[in-house]
GROMACS .gro file of C-alpha atoms in nm:
model
  169
    1MET     CA    1   1.620   0.378   3.693
    2THR     CA    2   1.356   0.110   3.651
    3VAL     CA    3   1.281  -0.046   3.313
    4HIS     CA    4   0.934  -0.186   3.246
    5VAL     CA    5   0.898  -0.478   3.005
    6GLY     CA    6   0.591  -0.657   2.869
    7PHE     CA    7   0.618  -1.020   2.773
    8ASP     CA    8   0.377  -1.271   2.630
    9ARG     CA    9   0.385  -1.637   2.532
   10ALA     CA   10   0.007  -1.691   2.517
   11ASP     CA   11  -0.021  -1.890   2.840
   12LYS     CA   12  -0.370  -2.013   2.920
   13ASP     CA   13  -0.313  -2.112   3.285
   14VAL     CA   14  -0.220  -1.837   3.537
   15ARG     CA   15  -0.064  -2.075   3.787
   16ALA     CA   16   0.154  -2.251   3.530
   17ALA     CA   17   0.255  -1.917   3.377
   18GLU     CA   18   0.349  -1.777   3.718
   19HIS     CA   19   0.550  -2.089   3.801
   20TRP     CA   20   0.743  -2.069   3.473
   21PHE     CA   21   0.823  -1.702   3.522
   22VAL     CA   22   0.935  -1.745   3.885
   23GLU     CA   23   1.180  -2.014   3.771
   24LEU     CA   24   1.305  -1.778   3.499
   25LEU     CA   25   1.360  -1.501   3.756
   26GLY     CA   26   1.556  -1.727   3.992
   27ASP     CA   27   1.715  -1.542   4.281
   28GLN     CA   28   1.621  -1.206   4.128
   29ARG     CA   29   1.256  -1.269   4.218
   30ASP     CA   30   1.277  -1.047   4.526
   31ARG     CA   31   1.431  -0.756   4.337
   32VAL     CA   32   1.164  -0.711   4.070
   33VAL     CA   33   0.791  -0.657   4.052
   34ALA     CA   34   0.651  -0.916   3.811
   35CYS     CA   35   0.281  -0.934   3.725
   36THR     CA   36   0.035  -1.144   3.532
   37HIS     CA   37  -0.229  -0.979   3.316
   38LEU     CA   38  -0.545  -1.150   3.194
   39LEU     CA   39  -0.588  -1.018   2.843
   40ARG     CA   40  -0.846  -1.076   2.572
   41VAL     CA   41  -0.633  -0.964   2.276
   42PRO     CA   42  -0.583  -1.130   2.038
   43SER     CA   43  -0.762  -1.402   2.243
   44SER     CA   44  -0.801  -1.479   2.615
   45HIS     CA   45  -0.462  -1.554   2.771
   46VAL     CA   46  -0.207  -1.457   3.036
   47ALA     CA   47   0.066  -1.202   2.964
   48PHE     CA   48   0.343  -1.073   3.190
   49SER     CA   49   0.496  -0.743   3.290
   50ILE     CA   50   0.808  -0.686   3.490
   51ALA     CA   51   0.975  -0.384   3.645
   52LEU     CA   52   1.352  -0.426   3.644
   53PRO     CA   53   1.552  -0.196   3.872
   54SER     CA   54   1.905  -0.091   3.778
   55GLY     CA   55   2.147  -0.382   3.786
   56VAL     CA   56   1.882  -0.650   3.730
   57SER     CA   57   1.823  -0.818   3.396
   58VAL     CA   58   1.620  -1.115   3.281
   59GLU     CA   59   1.678  -1.297   2.956
   60LEU     CA   60   1.334  -1.338   2.803
   61PRO     CA   61   1.264  -1.548   2.495
   62PRO     CA   62   1.129  -1.363   2.191
   63VAL     CA   63   0.759  -1.269   2.197
   64PRO     CA   64   0.581  -1.492   1.941
   65ASP     CA   65   0.432  -1.334   1.630
   66GLY     CA   66   0.096  -1.170   1.692
   67LEU     CA   67   0.152  -1.111   2.065
   68ALA     CA   68   0.358  -0.790   2.060
   69ALA     CA   69   0.052  -0.568   2.110
   70ALA     CA   70  -0.063  -0.776   2.408
   71ALA     CA   71   0.286  -0.761   2.561
   72ALA     CA   72   0.285  -0.383   2.515
   73LEU     CA   73  -0.057  -0.361   2.683
   74ALA     CA   74   0.069  -0.558   2.983
   75ARG     CA   75   0.370  -0.326   3.008
   76GLU     CA   76   0.149  -0.017   2.989
   77GLU     CA   77  -0.090  -0.144   3.258
   78HIS     CA   78   0.202  -0.209   3.492
   79LEU     CA   79   0.385   0.115   3.414
   80SER     CA   80   0.072   0.322   3.474
   81GLY     CA   81  -0.017   0.130   3.792
   82GLN     CA   82  -0.360   0.052   3.650
   83GLY     CA   83  -0.340  -0.324   3.606
   84GLY     CA   84  -0.151  -0.641   3.681
   85ARG     CA   85  -0.143  -0.896   3.961
   86ALA     CA   86   0.197  -0.914   4.129
   87PHE     CA   87   0.334  -1.261   4.196
   88ALA     CA   88   0.698  -1.160   4.250
   89TYR     CA   89   0.787  -0.847   4.446
   90PRO     CA   90   1.022  -0.733   4.722
   91GLY     CA   91   0.923  -0.878   5.058
   92ARG     CA   92   0.687  -1.143   4.924
   93ASP     CA   93   0.857  -1.426   5.114
   94ALA     CA   94   0.807  -1.244   5.447
   95LEU     CA   95   0.429  -1.242   5.409
   96VAL     CA   96   0.343  -1.569   5.583
   97GLY     CA   97   0.110  -1.651   5.868
   98THR     CA   98  -0.074  -1.372   6.044
   99LEU     CA   99   0.064  -1.019   6.014
  100SER     CA  100  -0.065  -0.674   6.089
  101VAL     CA  101  -0.138  -0.433   5.806
  102ALA     CA  102   0.154  -0.222   5.933
  103ASP     CA  103   0.384  -0.527   5.906
  104ILE     CA  104   0.273  -0.598   5.549
  105LEU     CA  105   0.335  -0.238   5.446
  106SER     CA  106   0.678  -0.225   5.611
  107LEU     CA  107   0.801  -0.571   5.504
  108SER     CA  108   0.699  -0.565   5.138
  109ALA     CA  109   0.645  -0.353   4.829
  110ILE     CA  110   0.270  -0.347   4.899
  111GLU     CA  111   0.162   0.015   4.941
  112ARG     CA  112  -0.193  -0.018   5.072
  113VAL     CA  113  -0.450  -0.269   5.196
  114THR     CA  114  -0.819  -0.241   5.112
  115VAL     CA  115  -1.114  -0.437   5.250
  116MET     CA  116  -1.407  -0.529   5.026
  117GLY     CA  117  -1.734  -0.532   5.217
  118GLY     CA  118  -1.590  -0.441   5.554
  119ALA     CA  119  -1.454  -0.163   5.770
  120PRO     CA  120  -1.135   0.001   5.646
  121ALA     CA  121  -0.815  -0.167   5.761
  122THR     CA  122  -0.608   0.006   6.029
  123PRO     CA  123  -0.235  -0.047   6.089
  124ASP     CA  124  -0.324  -0.291   6.370
  125THR     CA  125  -0.574  -0.497   6.168
  126LEU     CA  126  -0.455  -0.857   6.148
  127VAL     CA  127  -0.428  -1.025   5.808
  128GLU     CA  128  -0.441  -1.404   5.766
  129THR     CA  129  -0.208  -1.420   5.468
  130ARG     CA  130  -0.277  -1.787   5.393
  131ASP     CA  131   0.086  -1.771   5.273
  132HIS     CA  132  -0.050  -1.650   4.939
  133VAL     CA  133  -0.041  -1.273   4.889
  134ARG     CA  134  -0.093  -1.142   4.536
  135PRO     CA  135  -0.143  -0.762   4.530
  136LEU     CA  136  -0.290  -0.576   4.234
  137TRP     CA  137  -0.190  -0.252   4.068
  138MET     CA  138  -0.481  -0.017   4.138
  139ALA     CA  139  -0.485   0.362   4.096
  140GLY     CA  140  -0.106   0.371   4.087
  141HIS     CA  141  -0.051   0.170   4.406
  142LEU     CA  142   0.039  -0.192   4.466
  143THR     CA  143  -0.272  -0.287   4.662
  144LEU     CA  144  -0.362  -0.596   4.862
  145VAL     CA  145  -0.736  -0.651   4.825
  146THR     CA  146  -0.885  -0.837   5.122
  147LEU     CA  147  -1.215  -0.961   5.260
  148PRO     CA  148  -1.340  -0.980   5.619
  149HIS     CA  149  -1.226  -1.306   5.778
  150VAL     CA  150  -1.282  -1.448   6.129
  151ASP     CA  151  -1.251  -1.266   6.462
  152GLY     CA  152  -1.213  -0.920   6.305
  153ARG     CA  153  -0.926  -1.031   6.088
  154ILE     CA  154  -0.902  -0.993   5.712
  155ALA     CA  155  -0.758  -1.223   5.444
  156PRO     CA  156  -0.645  -1.176   5.083
  157PHE     CA  157  -0.928  -1.185   4.832
  158GLU     CA  158  -0.738  -1.436   4.617
  159MET     CA  159  -0.744  -1.784   4.764
  160PRO     CA  160  -0.434  -2.005   4.741
  161GLU     CA  161  -0.636  -2.268   4.556
  162GLU     CA  162  -0.800  -2.041   4.305
  163ILE     CA  163  -1.111  -2.161   4.128
  164PRO     CA  164  -1.075  -2.096   3.755
  165CYS     CA  165  -1.281  -1.797   3.655
  166CYS     CA  166  -1.449  -1.712   3.329
  167SER     CA  167  -1.177  -1.469   3.219
  168LEU     CA  168  -1.002  -1.736   3.014
  169HIS     CA  169  -1.310  -1.899   2.864
   0.00000   0.00000   0.00000
């Protein structure tokens, strides 16, 4: 049985929030699916969700006053498979260098690969992972969103050195 938990500490920086949570997870990082959620309630910030399989637990600090509803929203998005950006998930560490779509699907918890603005990916399509693969929950599936890259290859939509977007302004 998997338990889904929402957590919030009103982080403003996705990268710093992800780093803090990965350290909290320690060696359990590969056994859970942990996500960030960019929320606007009660104000723009980063919340977390985590799916804990049987036998895995994480000691989270208390959610600060006023953030319980946001933590619950993050949990609901993850549980329904309708939102959240996974930064910890089974197989994440194997997704380095260039891999085929079939490799990504067999080595990790990622369930599908989509291509924005290009031909659909096939099992043989090569993916330049850039050693930074952050799938999203979309329509109930953990989905790697990609863009066309060079020589018929594709690459994750999210760049390793992300430019801050307007979601937290």
